[in-house]
XYZ file of C-alpha atoms in Angstrom:
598
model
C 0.000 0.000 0.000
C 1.105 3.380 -0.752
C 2.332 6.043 1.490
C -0.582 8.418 0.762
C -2.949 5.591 1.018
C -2.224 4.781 3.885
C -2.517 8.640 5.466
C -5.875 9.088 3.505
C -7.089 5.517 4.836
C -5.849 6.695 8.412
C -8.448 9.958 8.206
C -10.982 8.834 6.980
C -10.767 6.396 9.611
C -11.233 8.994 12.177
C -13.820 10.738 10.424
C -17.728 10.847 11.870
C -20.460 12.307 9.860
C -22.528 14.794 11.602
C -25.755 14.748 8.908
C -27.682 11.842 7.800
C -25.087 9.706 5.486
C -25.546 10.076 1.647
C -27.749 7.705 -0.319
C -25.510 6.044 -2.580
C -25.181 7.596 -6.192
C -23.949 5.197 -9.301
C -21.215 6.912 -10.624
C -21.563 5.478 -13.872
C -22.689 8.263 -16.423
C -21.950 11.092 -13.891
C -19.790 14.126 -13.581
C -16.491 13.556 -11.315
C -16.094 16.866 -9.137
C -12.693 17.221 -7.181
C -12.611 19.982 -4.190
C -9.161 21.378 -4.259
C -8.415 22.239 -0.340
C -4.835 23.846 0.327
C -5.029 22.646 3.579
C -4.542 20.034 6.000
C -7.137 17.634 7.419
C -8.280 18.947 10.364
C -8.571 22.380 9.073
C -10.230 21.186 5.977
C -13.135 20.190 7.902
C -13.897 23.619 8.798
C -13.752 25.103 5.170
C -17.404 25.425 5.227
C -17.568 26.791 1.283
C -16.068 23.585 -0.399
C -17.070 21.411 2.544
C -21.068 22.456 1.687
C -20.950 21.849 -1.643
C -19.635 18.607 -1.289
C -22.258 17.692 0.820
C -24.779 19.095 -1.560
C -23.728 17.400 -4.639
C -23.274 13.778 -3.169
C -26.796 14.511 -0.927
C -28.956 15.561 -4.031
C -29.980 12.462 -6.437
C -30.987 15.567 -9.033
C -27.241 17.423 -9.783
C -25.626 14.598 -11.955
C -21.909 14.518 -10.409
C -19.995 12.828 -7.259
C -18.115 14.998 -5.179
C -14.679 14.346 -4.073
C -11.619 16.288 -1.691
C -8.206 16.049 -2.333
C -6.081 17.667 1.029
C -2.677 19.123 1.197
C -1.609 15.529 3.030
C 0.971 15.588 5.586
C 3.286 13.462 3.385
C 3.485 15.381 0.064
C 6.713 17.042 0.183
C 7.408 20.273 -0.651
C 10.808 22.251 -2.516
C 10.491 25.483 -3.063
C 7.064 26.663 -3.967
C 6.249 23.033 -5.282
C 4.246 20.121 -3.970
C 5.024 16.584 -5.007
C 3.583 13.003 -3.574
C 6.099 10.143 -1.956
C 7.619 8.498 -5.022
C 5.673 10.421 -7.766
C 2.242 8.864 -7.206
C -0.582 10.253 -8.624
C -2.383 13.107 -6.597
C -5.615 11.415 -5.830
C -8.820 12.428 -3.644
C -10.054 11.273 -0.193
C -12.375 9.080 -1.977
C -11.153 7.685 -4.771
C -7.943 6.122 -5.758
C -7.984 7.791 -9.414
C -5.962 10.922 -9.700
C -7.142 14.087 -9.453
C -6.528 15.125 -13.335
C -8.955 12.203 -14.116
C -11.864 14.642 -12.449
C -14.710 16.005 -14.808
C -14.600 19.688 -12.633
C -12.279 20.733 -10.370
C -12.924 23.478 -7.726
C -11.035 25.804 -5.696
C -12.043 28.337 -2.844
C -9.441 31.088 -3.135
C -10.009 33.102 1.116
C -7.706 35.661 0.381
C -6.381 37.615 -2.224
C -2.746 37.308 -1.430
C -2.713 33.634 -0.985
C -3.757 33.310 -5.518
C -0.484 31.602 -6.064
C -1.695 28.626 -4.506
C -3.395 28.408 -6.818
C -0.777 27.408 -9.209
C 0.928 24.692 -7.165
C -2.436 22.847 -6.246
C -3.021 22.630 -9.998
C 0.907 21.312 -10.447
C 0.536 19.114 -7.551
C -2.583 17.844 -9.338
C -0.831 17.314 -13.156
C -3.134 19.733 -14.747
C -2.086 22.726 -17.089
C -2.451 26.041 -15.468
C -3.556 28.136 -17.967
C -7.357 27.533 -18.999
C -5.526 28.393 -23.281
C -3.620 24.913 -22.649
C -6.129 22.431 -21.142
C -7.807 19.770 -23.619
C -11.847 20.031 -23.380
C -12.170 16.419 -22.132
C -9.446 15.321 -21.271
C -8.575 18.153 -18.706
C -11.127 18.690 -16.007
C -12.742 22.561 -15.949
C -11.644 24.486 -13.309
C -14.065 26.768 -11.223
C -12.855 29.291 -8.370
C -14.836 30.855 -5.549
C -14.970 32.804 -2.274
C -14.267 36.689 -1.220
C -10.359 35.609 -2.093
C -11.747 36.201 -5.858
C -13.780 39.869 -5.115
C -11.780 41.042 -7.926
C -11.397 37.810 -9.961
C -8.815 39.356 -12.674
C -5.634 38.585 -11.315
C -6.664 34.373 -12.225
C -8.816 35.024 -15.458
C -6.585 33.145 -17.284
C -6.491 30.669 -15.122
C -9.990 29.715 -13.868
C -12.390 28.586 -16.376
C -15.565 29.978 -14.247
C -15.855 32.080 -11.257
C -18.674 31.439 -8.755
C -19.822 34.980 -7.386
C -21.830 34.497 -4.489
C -23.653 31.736 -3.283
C -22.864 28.821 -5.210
C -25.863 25.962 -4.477
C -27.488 26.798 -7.275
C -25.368 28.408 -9.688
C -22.829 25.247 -9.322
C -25.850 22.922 -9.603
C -26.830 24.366 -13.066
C -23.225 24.238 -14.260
C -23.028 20.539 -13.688
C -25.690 20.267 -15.542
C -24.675 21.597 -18.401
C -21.214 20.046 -18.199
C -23.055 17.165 -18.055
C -25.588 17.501 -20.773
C -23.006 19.134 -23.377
C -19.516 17.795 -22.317
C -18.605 16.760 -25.741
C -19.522 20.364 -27.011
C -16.156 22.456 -27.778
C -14.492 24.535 -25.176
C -16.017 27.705 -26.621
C -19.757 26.757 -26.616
C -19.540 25.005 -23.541
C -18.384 28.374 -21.159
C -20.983 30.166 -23.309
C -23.531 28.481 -21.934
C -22.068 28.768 -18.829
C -21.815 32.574 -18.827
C -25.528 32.558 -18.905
C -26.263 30.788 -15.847
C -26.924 33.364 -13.110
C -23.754 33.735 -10.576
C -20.820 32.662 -12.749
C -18.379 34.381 -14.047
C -16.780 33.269 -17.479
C -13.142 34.957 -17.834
C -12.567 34.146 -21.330
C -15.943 35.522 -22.682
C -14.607 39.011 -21.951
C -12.142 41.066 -24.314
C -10.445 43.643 -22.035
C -8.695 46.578 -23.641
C -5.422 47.287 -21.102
C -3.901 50.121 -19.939
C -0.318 51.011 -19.718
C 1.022 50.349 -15.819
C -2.236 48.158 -14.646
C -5.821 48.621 -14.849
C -8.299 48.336 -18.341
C -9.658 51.001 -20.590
C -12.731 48.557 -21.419
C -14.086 45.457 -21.630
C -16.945 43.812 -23.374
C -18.206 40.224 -24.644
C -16.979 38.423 -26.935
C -20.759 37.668 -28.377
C -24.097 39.128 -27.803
C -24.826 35.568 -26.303
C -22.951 36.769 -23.272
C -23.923 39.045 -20.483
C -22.635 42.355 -20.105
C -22.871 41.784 -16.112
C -22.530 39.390 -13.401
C -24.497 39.670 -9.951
C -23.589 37.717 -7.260
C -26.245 34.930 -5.854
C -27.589 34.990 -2.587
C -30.026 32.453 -1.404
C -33.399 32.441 0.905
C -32.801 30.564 4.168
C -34.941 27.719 2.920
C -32.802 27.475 -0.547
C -29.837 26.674 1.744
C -29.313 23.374 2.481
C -27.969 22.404 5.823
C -24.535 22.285 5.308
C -24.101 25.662 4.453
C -25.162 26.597 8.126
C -23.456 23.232 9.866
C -19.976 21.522 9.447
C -21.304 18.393 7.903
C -18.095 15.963 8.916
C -15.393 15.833 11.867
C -12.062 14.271 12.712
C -13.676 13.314 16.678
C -12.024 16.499 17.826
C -14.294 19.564 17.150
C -16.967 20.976 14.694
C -18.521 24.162 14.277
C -21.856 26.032 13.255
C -22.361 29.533 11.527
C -25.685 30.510 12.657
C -25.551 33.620 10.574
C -24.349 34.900 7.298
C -23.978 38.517 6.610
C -24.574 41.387 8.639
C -27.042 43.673 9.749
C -24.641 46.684 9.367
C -22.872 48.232 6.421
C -19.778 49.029 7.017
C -17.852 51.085 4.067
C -15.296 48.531 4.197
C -16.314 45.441 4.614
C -18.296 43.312 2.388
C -20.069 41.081 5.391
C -22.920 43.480 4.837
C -22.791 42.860 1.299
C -25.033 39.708 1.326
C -28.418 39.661 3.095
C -28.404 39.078 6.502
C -30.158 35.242 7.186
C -30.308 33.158 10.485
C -29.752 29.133 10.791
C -32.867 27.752 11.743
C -32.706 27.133 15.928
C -33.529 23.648 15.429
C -31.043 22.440 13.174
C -28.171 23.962 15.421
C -29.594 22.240 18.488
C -30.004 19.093 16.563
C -26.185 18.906 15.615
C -25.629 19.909 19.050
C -27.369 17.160 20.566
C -25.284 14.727 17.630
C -21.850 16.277 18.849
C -22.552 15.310 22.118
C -24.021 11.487 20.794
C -20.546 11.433 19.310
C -18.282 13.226 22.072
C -16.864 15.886 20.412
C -15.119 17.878 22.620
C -14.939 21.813 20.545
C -17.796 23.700 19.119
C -16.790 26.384 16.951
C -19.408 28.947 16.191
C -17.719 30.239 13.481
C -19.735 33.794 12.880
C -17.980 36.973 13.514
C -21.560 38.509 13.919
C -23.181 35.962 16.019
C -24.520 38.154 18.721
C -26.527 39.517 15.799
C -28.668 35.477 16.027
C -31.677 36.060 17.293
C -31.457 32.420 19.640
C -28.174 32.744 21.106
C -29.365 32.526 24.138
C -31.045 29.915 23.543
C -27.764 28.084 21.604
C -25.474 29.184 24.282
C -27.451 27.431 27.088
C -27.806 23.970 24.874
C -24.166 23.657 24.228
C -23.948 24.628 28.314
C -26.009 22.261 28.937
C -23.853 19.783 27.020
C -20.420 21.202 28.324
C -22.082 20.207 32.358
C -23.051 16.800 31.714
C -19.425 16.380 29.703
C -17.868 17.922 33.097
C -19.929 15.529 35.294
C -18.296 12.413 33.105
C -14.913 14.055 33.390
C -14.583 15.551 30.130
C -14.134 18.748 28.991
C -16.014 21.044 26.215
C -14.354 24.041 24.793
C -16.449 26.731 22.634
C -14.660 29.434 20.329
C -16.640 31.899 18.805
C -15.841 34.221 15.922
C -15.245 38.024 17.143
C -18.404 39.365 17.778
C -19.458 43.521 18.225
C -18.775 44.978 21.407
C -22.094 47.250 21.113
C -24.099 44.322 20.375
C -22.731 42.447 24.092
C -24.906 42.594 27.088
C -24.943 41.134 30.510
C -26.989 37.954 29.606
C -24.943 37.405 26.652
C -21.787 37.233 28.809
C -23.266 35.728 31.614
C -24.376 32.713 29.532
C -20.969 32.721 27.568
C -19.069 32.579 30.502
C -20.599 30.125 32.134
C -19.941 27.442 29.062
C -16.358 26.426 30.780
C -13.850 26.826 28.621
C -14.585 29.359 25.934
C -12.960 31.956 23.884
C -14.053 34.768 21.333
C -11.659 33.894 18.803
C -11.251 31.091 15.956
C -8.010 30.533 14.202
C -6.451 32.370 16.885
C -7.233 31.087 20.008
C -3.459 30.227 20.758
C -3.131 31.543 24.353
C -1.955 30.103 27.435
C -4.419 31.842 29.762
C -6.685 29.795 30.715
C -9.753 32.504 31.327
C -11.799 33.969 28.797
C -11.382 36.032 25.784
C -13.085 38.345 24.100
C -12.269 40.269 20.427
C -13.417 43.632 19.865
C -13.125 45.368 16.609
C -12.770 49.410 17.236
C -10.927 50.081 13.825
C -10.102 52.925 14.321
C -9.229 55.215 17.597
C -10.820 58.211 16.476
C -14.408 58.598 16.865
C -15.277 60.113 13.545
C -13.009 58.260 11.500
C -15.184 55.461 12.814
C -18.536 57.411 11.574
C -17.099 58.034 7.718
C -16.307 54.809 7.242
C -19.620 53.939 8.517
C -18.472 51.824 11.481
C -21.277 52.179 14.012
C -19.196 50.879 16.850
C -18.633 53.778 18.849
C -15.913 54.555 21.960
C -18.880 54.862 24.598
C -20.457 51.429 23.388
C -16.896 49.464 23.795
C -16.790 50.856 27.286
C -19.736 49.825 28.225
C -19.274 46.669 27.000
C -15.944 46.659 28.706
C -17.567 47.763 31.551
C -19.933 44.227 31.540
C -16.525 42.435 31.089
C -15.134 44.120 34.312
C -18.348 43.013 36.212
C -18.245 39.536 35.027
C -15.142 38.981 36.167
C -14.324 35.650 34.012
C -13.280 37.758 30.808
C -9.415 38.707 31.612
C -7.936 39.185 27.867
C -9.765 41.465 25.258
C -8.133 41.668 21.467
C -8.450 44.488 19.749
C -8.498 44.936 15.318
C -7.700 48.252 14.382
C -6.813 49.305 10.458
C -4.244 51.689 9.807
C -2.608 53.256 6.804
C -6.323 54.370 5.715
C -7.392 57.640 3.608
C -8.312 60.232 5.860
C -6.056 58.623 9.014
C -3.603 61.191 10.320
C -0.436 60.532 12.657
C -1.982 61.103 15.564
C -5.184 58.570 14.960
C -2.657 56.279 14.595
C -0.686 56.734 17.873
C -3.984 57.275 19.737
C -4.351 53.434 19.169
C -1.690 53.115 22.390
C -3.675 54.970 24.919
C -6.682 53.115 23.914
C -5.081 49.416 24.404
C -3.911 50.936 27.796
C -7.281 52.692 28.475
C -8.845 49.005 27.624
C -7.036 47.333 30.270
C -7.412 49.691 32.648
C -11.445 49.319 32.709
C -11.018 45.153 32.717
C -9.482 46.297 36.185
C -8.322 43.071 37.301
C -4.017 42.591 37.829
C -3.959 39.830 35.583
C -5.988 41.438 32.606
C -4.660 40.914 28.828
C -4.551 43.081 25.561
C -3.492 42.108 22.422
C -3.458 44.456 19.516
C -4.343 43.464 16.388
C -3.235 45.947 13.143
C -4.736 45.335 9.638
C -3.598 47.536 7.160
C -6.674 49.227 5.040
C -7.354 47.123 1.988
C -9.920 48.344 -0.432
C -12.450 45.593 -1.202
C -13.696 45.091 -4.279
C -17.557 45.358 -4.034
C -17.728 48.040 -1.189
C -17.811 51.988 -1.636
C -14.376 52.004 -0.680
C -13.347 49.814 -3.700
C -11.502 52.948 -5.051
C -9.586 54.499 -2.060
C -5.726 54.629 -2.168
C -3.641 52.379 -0.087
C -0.370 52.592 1.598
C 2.567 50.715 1.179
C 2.842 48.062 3.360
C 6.200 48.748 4.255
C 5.437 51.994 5.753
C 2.440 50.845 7.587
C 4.722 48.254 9.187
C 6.615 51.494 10.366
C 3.274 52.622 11.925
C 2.744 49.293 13.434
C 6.311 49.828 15.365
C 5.490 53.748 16.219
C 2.398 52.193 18.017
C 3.956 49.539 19.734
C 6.861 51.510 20.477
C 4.655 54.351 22.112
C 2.369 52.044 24.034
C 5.605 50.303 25.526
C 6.501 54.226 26.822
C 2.661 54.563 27.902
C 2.779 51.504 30.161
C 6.543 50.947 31.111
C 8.524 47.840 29.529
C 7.729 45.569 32.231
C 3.856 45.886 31.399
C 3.946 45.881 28.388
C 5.921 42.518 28.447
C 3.546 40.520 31.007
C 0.506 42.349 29.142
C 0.577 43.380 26.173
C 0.646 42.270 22.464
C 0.753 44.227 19.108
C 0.843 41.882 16.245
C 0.231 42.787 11.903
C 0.780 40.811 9.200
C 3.449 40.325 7.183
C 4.455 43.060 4.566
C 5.083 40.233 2.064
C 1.779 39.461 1.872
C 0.424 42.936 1.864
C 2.284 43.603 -1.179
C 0.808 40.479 -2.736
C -2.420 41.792 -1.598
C -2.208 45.610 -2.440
C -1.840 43.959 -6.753
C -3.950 41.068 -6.316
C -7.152 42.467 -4.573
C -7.205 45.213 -7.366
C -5.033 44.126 -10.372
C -5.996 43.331 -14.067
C -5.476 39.957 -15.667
C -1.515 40.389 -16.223
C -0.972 39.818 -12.574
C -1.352 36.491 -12.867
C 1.409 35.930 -15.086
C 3.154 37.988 -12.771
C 2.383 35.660 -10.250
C 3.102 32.374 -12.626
C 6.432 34.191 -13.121
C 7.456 34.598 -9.222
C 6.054 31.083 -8.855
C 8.726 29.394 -11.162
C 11.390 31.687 -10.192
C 11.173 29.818 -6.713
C 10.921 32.693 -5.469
C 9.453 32.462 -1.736
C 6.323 34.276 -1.966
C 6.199 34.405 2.148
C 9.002 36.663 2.416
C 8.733 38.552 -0.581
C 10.021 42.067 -0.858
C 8.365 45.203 -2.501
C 12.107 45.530 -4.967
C 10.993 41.261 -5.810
C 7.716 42.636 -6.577
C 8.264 45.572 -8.410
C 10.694 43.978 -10.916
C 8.610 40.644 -12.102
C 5.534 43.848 -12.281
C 7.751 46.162 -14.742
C 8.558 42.810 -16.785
C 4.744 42.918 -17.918
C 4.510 46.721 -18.021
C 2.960 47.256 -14.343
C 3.640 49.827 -12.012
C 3.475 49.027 -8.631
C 2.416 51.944 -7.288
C -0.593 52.609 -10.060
C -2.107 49.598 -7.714
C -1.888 51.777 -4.664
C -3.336 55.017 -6.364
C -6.749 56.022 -5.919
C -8.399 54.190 -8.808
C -10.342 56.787 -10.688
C -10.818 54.939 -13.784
C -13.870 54.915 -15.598
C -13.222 51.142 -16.062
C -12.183 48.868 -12.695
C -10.490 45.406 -13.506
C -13.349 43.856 -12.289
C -16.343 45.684 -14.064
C -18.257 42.740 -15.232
C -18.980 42.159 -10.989
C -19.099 46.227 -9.949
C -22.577 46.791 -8.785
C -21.086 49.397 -6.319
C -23.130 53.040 -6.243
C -20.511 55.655 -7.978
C -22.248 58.704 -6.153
C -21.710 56.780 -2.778
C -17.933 56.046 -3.732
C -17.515 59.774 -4.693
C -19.544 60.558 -1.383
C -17.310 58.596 1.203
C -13.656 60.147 -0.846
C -14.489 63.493 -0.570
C -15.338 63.260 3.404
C -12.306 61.516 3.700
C -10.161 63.922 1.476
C -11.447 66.650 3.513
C -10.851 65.521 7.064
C -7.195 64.509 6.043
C -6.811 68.563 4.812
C -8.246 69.843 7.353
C -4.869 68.885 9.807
């Protein structure tokens, strides 16, 4: 038996399904669909996007395909940027021993915009050509991309076949299909069809006319047959099937819920209000409450950044207490993380009933701390008050302290987190540096000697889709100077040796922001940009701005055009801009003005 045989045979011999199992399908005369996950096991479980689709193809007898996941397995080995398996195997699936080139359809959830090179080595890994120009219409599989990694879905177009905007449980649905009704139609007629189907984005059905140093003068259809337009798919609460809202398998060790998607706020820059806001029904959460406890799985993620916004929290929060008590009384222990949730939106009976689930946490990915109290995230953004009001942040100074306040009379909350965005239009020196007396002023109203904050810093990204689409950014590498003026002051606010026991000031990487500040807003030459770092070997974790700037000016592009404010008639990703100009225009002219009036 092979060596990746044996790992896939070893997890999916831990693996418990959490739904009713799947009626078997005959996979004679259907469509093969591969999930492409960049990620390990464990973590792959939690990928909600891919890991609901799955479930919806192989749990509907009507969408003609079988769904399969192929992992980044712990013993693929990796030089340079590459992935290969032990002893040149074929890359195969979870599921079936045939390699993953074999597959009919082939889809990829792209989370963020600087991680698009993966892109490329899943698709090496896998044996299939990267460019959508040099794969064979049936004997290469058609590649489809989705999630907010792809808000401006340029940077890949010549790379992904379709682009799911949106939802995908229906649009996805129709496109198998089609595939599967007109596979042995050419390439060409095939993707027309597809760029019909509401939701999906065809790349190659679009002629774009470029301009010199990044961006597009136009673009168009290739045909009248094709739409000049593409709006994203959101779905009614009843038109989404369970697994969008529940995790549908686990490894024994933890599974998670997102009892909400979207927000009931619109923040300028953030697209979680760009979706309507819909609520899991209450009884399918307690259901798969009551089956995580059948099956003793110890962590519950409630992975929803807005979930104070569910209308039965409470009533969630006491069933998976009441499962977390009867777990103590056997001598086991349940842990609960949830997503960061809005500090005006806490109240005493929220906290009281968090607090009293045993070990919990308000964080997901993060949760990483030795402390063995509680945690809570707050997201302020920005220090000064009406910097938060432009943007449209409703989270105001008086509603954190209160909320602060709740935490101080609780008593079981001793670390708060704090996200705050710098290097944003309209921010002056001083709103930055005010950032250091507010992580001291937090900890000061938690009260309590052993109290925690930990200072998050996200540099401003303009998202595609949101009325700050257009807004200049700043380079990375001088925000990561900002970063170290705020640490640096907040170490001289609250002496070194507090700062040490309790405080943390943490931002990302500059590598990636550069990857980021070309990727979330660049034109369809960044991808060979991209292609070209990739075989370079160049390490794409550490990359510098020079690195960057010289594979750019190989294709023509400018670095800093990408940084600009972009007030082209034309963005990169027109076909998907649905964004009000007046309210863009609106929100950069407030902006422009507070940061002259200094």
């Amino acid at each position: 038996m092979s060596v990746l045989t044996q790992e896939i045979d070893s997890l999916l011999a831990k693996e418990l399904h959490l739904t009713a199992p799947y009626e078997p399908k005959d996979p004679a005369g259907l469509l093969r669909m591969v999930f492409l996950i960049p990620f390990g096991h464990a973590f792959s479980l939690m990928c909600n996007g891919p890991m609901g689709l799955y479930d919806l193809i192989n749990r509907s007898p009507h969408i003609p395909a079988v769904a399969e996941r192929a992992l980044q397995y712990d013993c693929l080995t990796r030089d340079g940027n590459r992935l290969s398996t032990p002893r040149g195997e074929p890359y195969r699936s979870m599921e079936s021993p045939r390699p993953v080139n074999e597959a009919d359809i082939v889809g990829v959830s792209m989370i963020n915009s600087g991680d698009l090179h993966s892109l490329l080595r899943l698709l090496d890994l896998a044996g299939i050509p990267r460019r959508s120009a040099d794969r064979v219409p049936g004997r290469d599989p058609l590649i489809i991309g989705g999630n907010q990694g792809l808000a401006d879905p340029e940077p890949l177009a010549d790379y992904l076949d379709v682009v799911a905007v949106g939802e995908a449980e229906r649009s996805l649905a129709e496109l198998i299909r089609i595939v599967h009704a007109h596979r042995k139609e050419g390439a060409g007629a095939l993707l027309e069809k597809l760029s019909r189907v509401p939701g999906l984005y065809v790349p190659s059905m679009y002629a774009c006319d470029f301009l010199p140093g990044g961006g597009i003068r136009s673009v168009c259809p290739w045909s009248l047959a094709v739409p000049n337009s593409v709006r994203a798919q959101y779905l009614e609460v009843g038109d989404l099937h369970d697994a969008h809202f529940i995790y549908p398998i686990t490894d024994g060790t933890a599974a998670g819920c997102h009892p909400v998607v979207g927000c009931l706020h619109n923040c300028h820059f953030c697209n979680l209000g760009v979706p309507p806001f819909r609520q899991a029904p209450l009884e399918l959460l307690l259901g798969y409450v009551d089956r995580l406890e059948e099956l003793r799985v110890p962590k519950i993620i409630i992975s929803a950044p807005t979930f104070t916004q569910y209308r039965h929290r409470q009533q969630l929060l006491d069933h998976i207490r009441a499962y977390a008590k009867r777990a103590e009384a056997d001598g086991r222990r349940v842990t609960t993380i949830i997503g960061s949730i809005r500090a005006d939106e806490i109240n005493e009976d929220y906290l009281d009933a968090v607090t009293e689930l045993g070990d919990f946490g308000h964080l997901f990915t993060e949760l990483h701390l030795s402390q063995t109290r509680g945690i809570i995230t707050v997201a302020p953004e920005w220090a000064a008050p009406d910097l938060v009001a432009l943007y449209g942040k409703t989270q105001k100074k008086e509603r954190v302290d209160k909320a602060l306040e709740l935490c101080r009379e609780n008593g079981k909350i001793n670390t708060v987190m704090l996200y705050f965005i710098i290097g944003a239009p309209g921010e002056r020196r001083e709103d930055r540096l005010a950032i250091a007396e507010y992580a001291r002023d937090v900890r000061q109203r938690l009260g309590a000697p052993d109290a925690n904050v930990i200072v998050k810093l996200h540099q401003f990204m303009p998202k595609p889709g949101t009325p700050t689409q257009r807004l200049r950014m700043t380079d990375p590498d001088l925000v990561h100077e900002y970063g170290d003026q705020i640490r640096a002051r907040l170490r001289r606010l609250v002496g070194y040796e507090q700062f040490q026991a309790h405080y943390r000031v943490e931002q990302f990487p500059a590598s990636r922001m550069h990857l980021e500040v070309v990727c979330s807003r660049g034109d369809r030459r960044i991808g060979h940009v991209l292609e070209d770092l990739f075989d370079a070997g160049t390490d794409l974790s550490s990359l510098t701005k020079d690195d960057l700037v010289q594979a750019l000016a190989k294709h023509g592009l400018d670095y800093d055009r990408h940084l600009r404010h972009m007030d082209d008639a034309v963005l990169p990703w027109h076909i998907l801009n649905h964004v009000n100009p007046g309210a863009e225009e609106q929100l950069a002219q407030a902006l422009a003005q507070r940061e002259a009036a200094r």
